[in-house]
Amino acid sequence: MSLSPGLPPDHAIGFCYNPTMEERFSFLDSHSHRVAAILTKPSRETDKIAVLCHGFLSSKTSSTNNALTRMLIEQNIATFRFDFFGQAESEGPFDQITVTVAVEQAIAAIDLMQQKGFRHIGLMGSSFGGLVSILTASQRADLTCLALKCPVVDFAEELRLEFGEEGMAQWKATDTIPNIMGGPDRVKLQYAFYDDCLRQIAYDPARSITVPTVIVQGDQDEHVPLHQSRQLYEALRVKKHLELVPGADHQFTKGQDFIRMTQVIADWLTRHLTSTQR
């Protein structure tokens, strides 16, 4: 099955849905933080849903999340998108975010979807959201499948490579980091985030994942080292697939790269969520 998003990432943000099919609301995580979310349902009743986790300094309405929502809705699969702590519309100062808090929010999102009657749940994460999704999936036996877009597996290593020794020292001294998405201003982020990352390296937890998993990454990714995806792939003990997109960067900036990435992920989620074997 081949699903096409039809539009490159620059246009994905403009996708609109029938308002009768889309519900915007907030839920509370285990610490009573308010988490902003969007539940999008197809016109026909379904018990299948994909929970979509966005990347660092991104939001629930990222290009990838919006494109996947449109593609999955066409296959009668709902999606649930939410903003992590301190990002976009969710509560909390961003500088206090940790991987641990993000995982707790992903777990709360899945629990909420189960309460709403969804029996077949796929989990998808982009970059930082990929790390969160790996750690979340390693703690649950009730998911149907997992899809990872250029996932961070060891964020502490990526940050050291990104900032260098001098940049790490500046972060520790100022509790600010460069905007890794290219913005001119430094971003407030407590150094405790790095300490938490050291406790949340996902290679070993990945061995506990019990559902089919796909990894998609560009072989010219300028942020997440390719060896992280390769080592993650080796750690997984389930049905798995690693899709390396030649020439693609971290953002899948080229239209054809974005289309290939979203096709692979949507196909994987659709295939496993609609399978009669689970």
Coordinates of C-alpha atoms in Angstrom, one line a residue:
M1 CA 0.0 0.0 0.0
S2 CA 1.4 3.4 -0.9
L3 CA 0.0 6.6 0.7
S4 CA 1.1 9.9 -0.7
P5 CA 0.9 13.2 1.4
G6 CA 0.7 15.0 -1.9
L7 CA 2.4 18.2 -0.6
P8 CA 5.9 19.0 0.6
P9 CA 6.5 20.1 4.2
D10 CA 6.3 23.8 3.4
H11 CA 2.6 23.4 2.6
A12 CA 1.7 20.8 5.3
I13 CA 1.1 23.4 8.0
G14 CA -1.9 24.7 6.1
F15 CA -3.9 21.5 6.1
C16 CA -7.4 21.9 7.3
Y17 CA -9.9 19.3 8.5
N18 CA -13.7 19.2 8.9
P19 CA -14.2 20.7 12.3
T20 CA -16.8 18.1 13.1
M21 CA -14.0 15.5 12.9
E22 CA -11.4 17.5 14.9
E23 CA -11.5 18.1 18.6
R24 CA -9.1 20.5 20.4
F25 CA -8.8 20.2 24.1
S26 CA -6.3 19.9 27.0
F27 CA -5.6 16.9 29.3
L28 CA -3.5 16.7 32.5
D29 CA -0.3 14.7 32.9
S30 CA 0.6 12.9 36.1
H31 CA 1.9 16.1 37.6
S32 CA -1.3 18.0 36.6
H33 CA 0.4 20.0 33.9
R34 CA -2.1 21.0 31.2
V35 CA -1.2 19.5 27.8
A36 CA -2.8 21.0 24.7
A37 CA -3.9 18.4 22.1
I38 CA -5.9 17.7 18.9
L39 CA -7.9 14.5 18.3
T40 CA -8.7 14.1 14.6
K41 CA -11.2 11.3 13.7
P42 CA -12.2 10.0 10.3
S43 CA -15.9 10.3 9.3
R44 CA -16.4 6.6 9.9
E45 CA -16.2 5.0 13.3
T46 CA -12.8 3.6 14.2
D47 CA -11.0 2.0 17.1
K48 CA -7.6 2.6 15.5
I49 CA -5.4 5.6 16.3
A50 CA -1.8 6.9 15.9
V51 CA -0.4 9.0 18.7
L52 CA 2.1 11.5 17.1
C53 CA 5.0 12.9 19.2
H54 CA 6.7 16.1 17.8
G55 CA 10.3 17.0 17.8
F56 CA 12.3 19.4 20.0
L57 CA 11.3 23.1 19.6
S58 CA 8.4 22.0 17.5
S59 CA 4.7 21.5 18.1
K60 CA 1.7 19.2 17.6
T61 CA 1.0 20.9 14.2
S62 CA 4.4 20.2 12.7
S63 CA 4.6 19.5 9.0
T64 CA 5.1 15.8 9.6
N65 CA 2.2 15.5 12.1
N66 CA -0.2 17.3 9.8
A67 CA 0.8 15.3 6.7
L68 CA 0.5 12.0 8.5
T69 CA -2.9 13.0 10.0
R70 CA -4.3 13.6 6.5
M71 CA -2.8 10.4 5.1
L72 CA -4.0 8.2 8.1
I73 CA -7.5 9.8 8.1
E74 CA -7.9 8.6 4.5
Q75 CA -7.3 5.1 5.8
N76 CA -9.9 5.4 8.6
I77 CA -7.2 5.8 11.3
A78 CA -7.6 8.6 13.8
T79 CA -4.6 10.7 15.1
F80 CA -3.8 12.3 18.4
R81 CA -1.3 15.2 18.5
F82 CA -0.2 17.0 21.6
D83 CA 2.4 19.7 22.6
F84 CA 5.1 18.6 25.0
F85 CA 5.7 20.5 28.3
G86 CA 6.4 24.1 27.7
Q87 CA 6.1 24.0 23.9
A88 CA 3.5 25.7 21.8
E89 CA 0.2 25.7 23.7
S90 CA 1.1 23.4 26.6
E91 CA 1.6 24.5 30.1
G92 CA 5.0 24.9 31.8
P93 CA 8.2 26.9 31.3
F94 CA 10.2 25.3 28.4
D95 CA 13.5 25.7 30.3
Q96 CA 12.3 23.0 32.8
I97 CA 11.4 20.3 30.2
T98 CA 13.1 16.9 30.6
V99 CA 12.9 13.6 28.7
T100 CA 11.4 12.1 31.8
V101 CA 8.5 14.6 31.8
A102 CA 7.9 14.1 28.1
V103 CA 7.7 10.3 28.5
E104 CA 5.2 10.8 31.3
Q105 CA 3.1 13.0 29.0
A106 CA 3.2 10.4 26.1
I107 CA 2.1 7.7 28.6
A108 CA -0.8 9.9 29.7
A109 CA -1.8 10.5 26.1
I110 CA -1.9 6.8 25.3
D111 CA -3.9 6.1 28.5
L112 CA -6.4 8.8 27.5
M113 CA -6.9 7.3 24.1
Q114 CA -7.6 4.0 25.6
Q115 CA -10.2 5.6 27.9
K116 CA -11.8 7.0 24.8
G117 CA -12.2 3.5 23.3
F118 CA -9.3 3.2 20.9
R119 CA -8.2 -0.5 21.0
H120 CA -5.4 -0.4 18.4
I121 CA -2.8 2.3 19.1
G122 CA 0.3 3.1 17.1
L123 CA 3.0 5.4 18.4
M124 CA 5.1 7.7 16.2
G125 CA 7.8 10.1 17.2
S126 CA 10.0 12.6 15.4
S127 CA 13.6 13.2 16.6
F128 CA 13.2 14.1 20.3
G129 CA 9.7 12.7 20.0
G130 CA 11.4 9.5 18.7
L131 CA 13.4 9.2 21.9
V132 CA 10.3 9.7 23.9
S133 CA 8.4 7.1 21.8
I134 CA 11.2 4.5 22.2
L135 CA 11.2 4.9 26.0
T136 CA 7.4 4.9 26.2
A137 CA 7.1 1.8 24.0
S138 CA 9.6 0.0 26.1
Q139 CA 7.3 0.4 29.1
R140 CA 4.1 -0.8 27.5
A141 CA 2.8 -4.1 26.1
D142 CA -0.4 -2.7 24.8
L143 CA 0.7 -0.8 21.7
T144 CA 0.3 -2.2 18.1
C145 CA 3.3 -0.7 16.3
L146 CA 6.0 2.0 16.5
A147 CA 7.3 4.4 13.9
L148 CA 10.4 6.6 14.3
K149 CA 11.5 9.5 12.2
C150 CA 15.2 10.3 12.6
P151 CA 15.0 9.4 16.3
V152 CA 17.4 10.6 18.9
V153 CA 18.5 7.6 20.9
D154 CA 21.2 9.2 23.0
F155 CA 20.4 12.8 23.3
A156 CA 23.3 13.5 25.6
E157 CA 25.7 12.4 22.9
E158 CA 24.0 14.4 20.3
L159 CA 24.1 17.6 22.4
R160 CA 27.8 17.1 23.1
L161 CA 28.5 16.7 19.4
E162 CA 26.3 19.7 18.5
F163 CA 27.7 22.1 21.1
G164 CA 31.2 21.0 21.6
E165 CA 33.1 21.2 24.9
E166 CA 33.0 25.0 25.0
G167 CA 29.3 25.1 24.2
M168 CA 28.5 22.6 26.9
A169 CA 30.4 24.7 29.4
Q170 CA 28.5 27.8 28.3
W171 CA 25.2 25.9 28.7
K172 CA 26.2 24.8 32.2
A173 CA 27.1 28.4 33.2
T174 CA 24.1 30.2 31.7
D175 CA 21.3 27.6 31.4
T176 CA 20.9 28.6 27.8
I177 CA 21.6 26.8 24.5
P178 CA 21.9 27.9 20.8
N179 CA 18.7 27.4 18.9
I180 CA 19.4 24.0 17.3
M181 CA 16.7 24.7 14.8
G182 CA 18.6 27.7 13.4
G183 CA 17.1 30.7 15.2
P184 CA 19.4 33.6 16.1
D185 CA 18.7 33.8 19.8
R186 CA 19.8 31.5 22.6
V187 CA 17.1 29.4 24.2
K188 CA 16.6 29.1 27.9
L189 CA 17.1 25.4 29.0
Q190 CA 18.3 24.3 32.4
Y191 CA 21.4 22.1 32.4
A192 CA 19.4 19.6 34.3
F193 CA 18.0 18.6 30.9
Y194 CA 21.4 17.2 30.0
D195 CA 21.7 15.3 33.3
D196 CA 18.3 13.8 32.7
C197 CA 19.3 12.8 29.2
L198 CA 22.2 10.8 30.6
R199 CA 19.7 8.7 32.5
Q200 CA 17.4 8.3 29.5
I201 CA 19.6 6.7 26.8
A202 CA 17.3 4.4 24.9
Y203 CA 19.5 1.5 23.5
D204 CA 18.8 -0.8 26.4
P205 CA 15.1 0.1 26.8
A206 CA 14.7 -0.6 23.1
R207 CA 15.3 -4.3 23.8
S208 CA 12.1 -4.4 25.7
I209 CA 9.9 -3.1 22.9
T210 CA 7.4 -5.8 21.8
V211 CA 5.8 -4.3 18.6
P212 CA 6.9 -3.9 15.0
T213 CA 9.1 -0.9 14.6
V214 CA 10.2 1.2 11.6
I215 CA 13.0 3.8 11.6
V216 CA 13.3 6.4 8.8
Q217 CA 16.3 8.7 8.6
G218 CA 18.1 10.7 6.0
D219 CA 21.7 9.7 5.4
Q220 CA 22.7 13.3 5.4
D221 CA 21.1 14.1 8.8
E222 CA 23.1 17.0 10.2
H223 CA 21.8 16.6 13.8
V224 CA 21.2 12.9 14.8
P225 CA 24.2 10.7 14.1
L226 CA 23.4 7.8 11.8
H227 CA 25.2 5.4 14.1
Q228 CA 22.4 6.0 16.6
S229 CA 19.7 4.6 14.3
R230 CA 21.9 1.7 13.3
Q231 CA 22.7 0.8 16.9
L232 CA 19.0 1.1 17.7
Y233 CA 18.1 -1.2 14.9
E234 CA 20.5 -3.8 16.2
A235 CA 19.1 -3.5 19.7
L236 CA 15.5 -4.1 18.6
R237 CA 14.3 -7.7 19.0
V238 CA 11.0 -7.4 17.0
K239 CA 9.9 -7.2 13.4
K240 CA 11.8 -4.1 12.2
H241 CA 12.8 -2.0 9.2
L242 CA 15.5 0.7 8.8
E243 CA 14.8 3.1 5.9
L244 CA 17.7 5.4 5.0
V245 CA 16.8 8.1 2.6
P246 CA 19.7 9.0 0.3
G247 CA 20.6 12.7 0.5
A248 CA 17.9 13.6 3.0
D249 CA 18.7 16.0 5.9
H250 CA 17.2 16.1 9.4
Q251 CA 14.1 18.0 8.3
F252 CA 13.6 16.1 5.0
T253 CA 13.7 19.5 3.4
K254 CA 13.4 18.3 -0.2
G255 CA 9.8 17.6 -1.2
Q256 CA 10.6 14.1 -2.6
D257 CA 12.4 13.2 0.7
F258 CA 9.5 14.4 2.8
I259 CA 7.1 12.4 0.7
R260 CA 9.2 9.2 0.9
M261 CA 9.5 9.6 4.7
T262 CA 5.8 10.1 5.3
Q263 CA 4.9 7.3 2.9
V264 CA 7.1 4.8 4.8
I265 CA 5.7 5.8 8.1
A266 CA 2.1 6.0 7.1
D267 CA 2.3 2.6 5.3
W268 CA 3.8 1.0 8.4
L269 CA 1.2 2.4 10.7
T270 CA -1.6 1.5 8.4
R271 CA -0.4 -2.0 7.7
H272 CA -0.1 -2.9 11.4
L273 CA -3.1 -1.0 12.7
T274 CA -5.4 -2.5 10.2
S275 CA -4.0 -6.0 10.5
T276 CA -6.5 -8.6 11.7
Q277 CA -3.7 -10.5 13.4
R278 CA -3.7 -8.2 16.4

